[in-house]
Amino acid sequence: MSIVTANSSSSEHRIEIPELMAGVLLVGHGGFECLQYREDIPVPRPAPGEVLIRVTAAGINNTDINTRIGWYSKAVKSGTEAGGKEGFQIEDADASWSGVPMSFPRIQGADCCGRIVAVGAGVEPSRIGERVIVRNMLRSYVDYRPMECWTLGSECDGAFAQYTKAPSRETYKVECDWSDVELASVPCAYSTAEGMLHRAGVKHGEHVVITGASGGVGSAAIQLAKRRGAIVTAVAGASKADEVWALGADRVVPRGESLVGHLGREVADVVIDVAAGPAFPELLDVLRKGGRYAVAGAIAGPIVELDVRTLYLKDLSFFGCTFQDDAVFENLVLYIERGEIRPVVGKTYPLKSIVEAQQDFLSKRIGGKLVLVIPA
């Protein structure tokens, strides 16, 4: 049996959709064994206000791994890498973005690119056929309450499957000459980076320090900060320096070396941080009085040493960045269509090779975005 596109009266919109699909199920918190590739997963059906998307590409992100290994639990004190393979010993109750137990099995995947193949009640059938990306921080499911959202692939199923569904008003048609793989590199990393720059109010001519600069969010932040006319100092592994320079960084500081030693004290207006960890105190040292610190990750470790005197004597502003204003994702679509940004793709993989993709991601050997290509 098959289903056909909803709300479709004309034959040109009648597209047969199978009842079962291939996808990767996360069956619990833990190691790679918790990722199960299956070909008998029911295809979702769009509810009112939703669209059904035939997924063509889905990016790999740190949050996918963090969710799998239970890193979001407050019981975990180390960086992602420590539990990237086997996971952590945790209580499941607080091991998700929202701090409530995950629902298993779950199809992960915050980065979705594909084409709309069916629509639910209340959605124009004319949307069928559009090439789209999905906002990864979904607000429809929480009635657009302030500072609340669901994450695609965490609180609801995501893009690591042949089909997924999403709210129509948070599914964006994109018209550009990019490949599907390139588009699938954008939603999570670029919205996270743009969200931090937006929250910190980065302006033309300001000096911005970006940590984790060779990773997905960091490399996006370099491009987006340069788009705003900022001066960028990027912190990255020495082996990735050439890649970071190519993204537009004005200066590159090797990860592990003293940031103060390279830059001096009180020279930066803004720090965009996804690393935290032992280097955190120096990030505040390089900020000018009145500087701003924005953070959306802690890959080097979530527990840091903070001298509160530095915070208040320098009149610093701190921004924790998860929730994103609507303008953040809408602006990204405009940047793409205007040709103002372009992601760097490092490697692609078939969906069934998701474990290999995550292993490569954790190794940090490959620069650029790692993307799963979803077969028809």
Short mmCIF file of C-alpha atoms in Angstrom, two decimals, residues 182-345:
data_model
loop_
_atom_site.label_atom_id
_atom_site.label_comp_id
_atom_site.label_asym_id
_atom_site.label_seq_id
_atom_site.Cartn_x
_atom_site.Cartn_y
_atom_site.Cartn_z
CA GLU A 182 25.47 22.20 0.98
CA LEU A 183 21.99 23.24 2.12
CA ALA A 184 21.96 20.43 4.70
CA SER A 185 25.09 21.99 6.20
CA VAL A 186 23.27 25.14 7.26
CA PRO A 187 20.35 24.79 9.70
CA CYS A 188 21.99 23.83 13.00
CA ALA A 189 25.53 25.21 12.74
CA TYR A 190 24.70 28.45 10.96
CA SER A 191 21.63 29.25 13.04
CA THR A 192 23.60 28.61 16.23
CA ALA A 193 26.37 30.93 15.05
CA GLU A 194 24.00 33.61 13.78
CA GLY A 195 22.01 33.32 17.01
CA MET A 196 25.09 34.12 19.08
CA LEU A 197 26.12 37.04 16.86
CA HIS A 198 22.54 38.33 16.92
CA ARG A 199 22.22 38.05 20.71
CA ALA A 200 25.60 39.70 21.29
CA GLY A 201 24.78 42.48 18.84
CA VAL A 202 28.00 42.19 16.82
CA LYS A 203 28.58 45.32 14.74
CA HIS A 204 30.81 46.47 11.91
CA GLY A 205 34.40 47.05 12.99
CA GLU A 206 34.19 45.13 16.26
CA HIS A 207 36.88 42.61 17.19
CA VAL A 208 35.34 39.16 17.67
CA VAL A 209 37.16 36.12 19.09
CA ILE A 210 35.69 32.78 17.94
CA THR A 211 36.58 29.46 19.57
CA GLY A 212 36.24 26.06 17.91
CA ALA A 213 36.73 27.93 14.66
CA SER A 214 37.34 24.90 12.43
CA GLY A 215 34.13 23.16 13.54
CA GLY A 216 30.67 23.57 12.09
CA VAL A 217 29.48 26.40 14.34
CA GLY A 218 32.88 28.10 14.51
CA SER A 219 33.42 28.13 10.75
CA ALA A 220 29.89 29.46 10.28
CA ALA A 221 30.56 32.15 12.87
CA ILE A 222 33.65 33.32 10.99
CA GLN A 223 31.69 33.80 7.76
CA LEU A 224 28.74 35.42 9.48
CA ALA A 225 30.90 37.74 11.58
CA LYS A 226 32.84 38.84 8.48
CA ARG A 227 29.52 39.40 6.73
CA ARG A 228 28.75 41.91 9.51
CA GLY A 229 32.09 43.62 8.94
CA ALA A 230 33.74 42.38 12.13
CA ILE A 231 37.46 41.73 12.67
CA VAL A 232 37.86 38.03 13.53
CA THR A 233 40.40 36.21 15.65
CA ALA A 234 39.82 32.48 15.29
CA VAL A 235 40.99 29.82 17.75
CA ALA A 236 41.59 26.47 16.04
CA GLY A 237 43.90 23.48 15.96
CA ALA A 238 47.22 24.25 14.29
CA SER A 239 46.56 21.68 11.56
CA LYS A 240 43.34 23.50 10.58
CA ALA A 241 44.88 26.99 10.37
CA ASP A 242 44.88 27.17 6.56
CA GLU A 243 41.20 26.19 6.42
CA VAL A 244 40.31 28.87 8.96
CA TRP A 245 42.29 31.53 7.11
CA ALA A 246 40.39 30.57 3.94
CA LEU A 247 37.09 31.23 5.70
CA GLY A 248 38.11 34.86 6.20
CA ALA A 249 39.69 35.00 9.67
CA ASP A 250 41.94 38.02 10.22
CA ARG A 251 44.06 36.18 12.78
CA VAL A 252 44.39 32.54 13.88
CA VAL A 253 45.53 31.48 17.35
CA PRO A 254 46.47 27.78 17.71
CA ARG A 255 44.21 25.96 20.15
CA GLY A 256 46.03 25.23 23.41
CA GLU A 257 48.26 28.30 23.23
CA SER A 258 47.74 31.36 25.41
CA LEU A 259 45.15 33.70 23.93
CA VAL A 260 46.42 36.54 26.12
CA GLY A 261 49.95 35.78 24.98
CA HIS A 262 48.91 36.22 21.36
CA LEU A 263 46.47 39.11 21.70
CA GLY A 264 47.11 40.84 25.00
CA ARG A 265 44.44 41.82 27.53
CA GLU A 266 41.26 43.79 26.91
CA VAL A 267 41.46 43.87 23.11
CA ALA A 268 38.24 42.16 21.98
CA ASP A 269 34.66 43.41 21.95
CA VAL A 270 32.94 40.02 21.74
CA VAL A 271 33.76 36.36 22.37
CA ILE A 272 31.75 33.71 20.49
CA ASP A 273 32.40 30.48 22.38
CA VAL A 274 31.49 26.84 21.77
CA ALA A 275 34.40 25.36 23.71
CA ALA A 276 34.46 26.60 27.34
CA GLY A 277 36.75 24.24 29.30
CA PRO A 278 40.14 25.19 30.78
CA ALA A 279 40.66 28.13 28.39
CA PHE A 280 37.56 29.95 29.66
CA PRO A 281 39.30 32.44 32.03
CA GLU A 282 41.47 33.82 29.22
CA LEU A 283 38.41 34.44 27.08
CA LEU A 284 37.28 36.97 29.68
CA ASP A 285 40.77 38.39 30.04
CA VAL A 286 40.89 39.38 26.36
CA LEU A 287 37.52 41.14 26.51
CA ARG A 288 37.48 44.89 26.84
CA LYS A 289 35.54 46.54 29.64
CA GLY A 290 31.91 46.35 28.67
CA GLY A 291 32.61 43.38 26.40
CA ARG A 292 30.12 40.64 25.56
CA TYR A 293 30.52 36.88 25.90
CA ALA A 294 28.11 34.57 24.01
CA VAL A 295 28.16 30.79 24.45
CA ALA A 296 26.30 27.93 22.80
CA GLY A 297 28.48 24.92 23.57
CA ALA A 298 31.10 23.43 25.84
CA ILE A 299 32.93 20.83 23.79
CA ALA A 300 36.09 21.27 25.87
CA GLY A 301 34.21 20.85 29.14
CA PRO A 302 31.13 22.41 30.78
CA ILE A 303 32.67 23.13 34.18
CA VAL A 304 34.80 26.29 34.18
CA GLU A 305 36.54 28.58 36.65
CA LEU A 306 34.95 32.01 36.87
CA ASP A 307 36.35 34.83 38.96
CA VAL A 308 33.16 36.81 39.53
CA ARG A 309 35.25 39.93 40.09
CA THR A 310 36.27 39.81 36.44
CA LEU A 311 32.63 39.68 35.46
CA TYR A 312 31.47 42.68 37.44
CA LEU A 313 34.59 44.85 37.57
CA LYS A 314 34.82 44.78 33.79
CA ASP A 315 31.05 45.23 33.32
CA LEU A 316 30.86 42.20 31.07
CA SER A 317 27.61 40.87 29.58
CA PHE A 318 27.03 37.11 29.31
CA PHE A 319 24.65 35.55 26.78
CA GLY A 320 23.64 31.91 26.97
CA CYS A 321 22.37 31.08 23.48
CA THR A 322 19.97 28.26 22.73
CA PHE A 323 16.63 29.87 21.88
CA GLN A 324 16.67 31.83 18.62
CA ASP A 325 14.54 34.78 17.59
CA ASP A 326 12.52 34.15 14.42
CA ALA A 327 14.70 36.60 12.49
CA VAL A 328 17.78 34.38 12.90
CA PHE A 329 16.68 31.57 10.59
CA GLU A 330 14.80 33.88 8.25
CA ASN A 331 17.98 35.93 7.80
CA LEU A 332 19.99 32.80 7.02
CA VAL A 333 17.70 31.99 4.12
CA LEU A 334 18.21 35.52 2.78
CA TYR A 335 22.00 35.24 3.15
CA ILE A 336 21.93 31.99 1.14
CA GLU A 337 19.77 33.40 -1.63
CA ARG A 338 21.94 36.52 -1.87
CA GLY A 339 25.12 34.45 -2.06
CA GLU A 340 26.59 36.04 1.08
CA ILE A 341 27.68 32.77 2.74
CA ARG A 342 28.70 29.31 1.54
CA PRO A 343 29.40 26.23 3.69
CA VAL A 344 32.45 24.01 3.30
CA VAL A 345 31.60 20.32 2.95
#
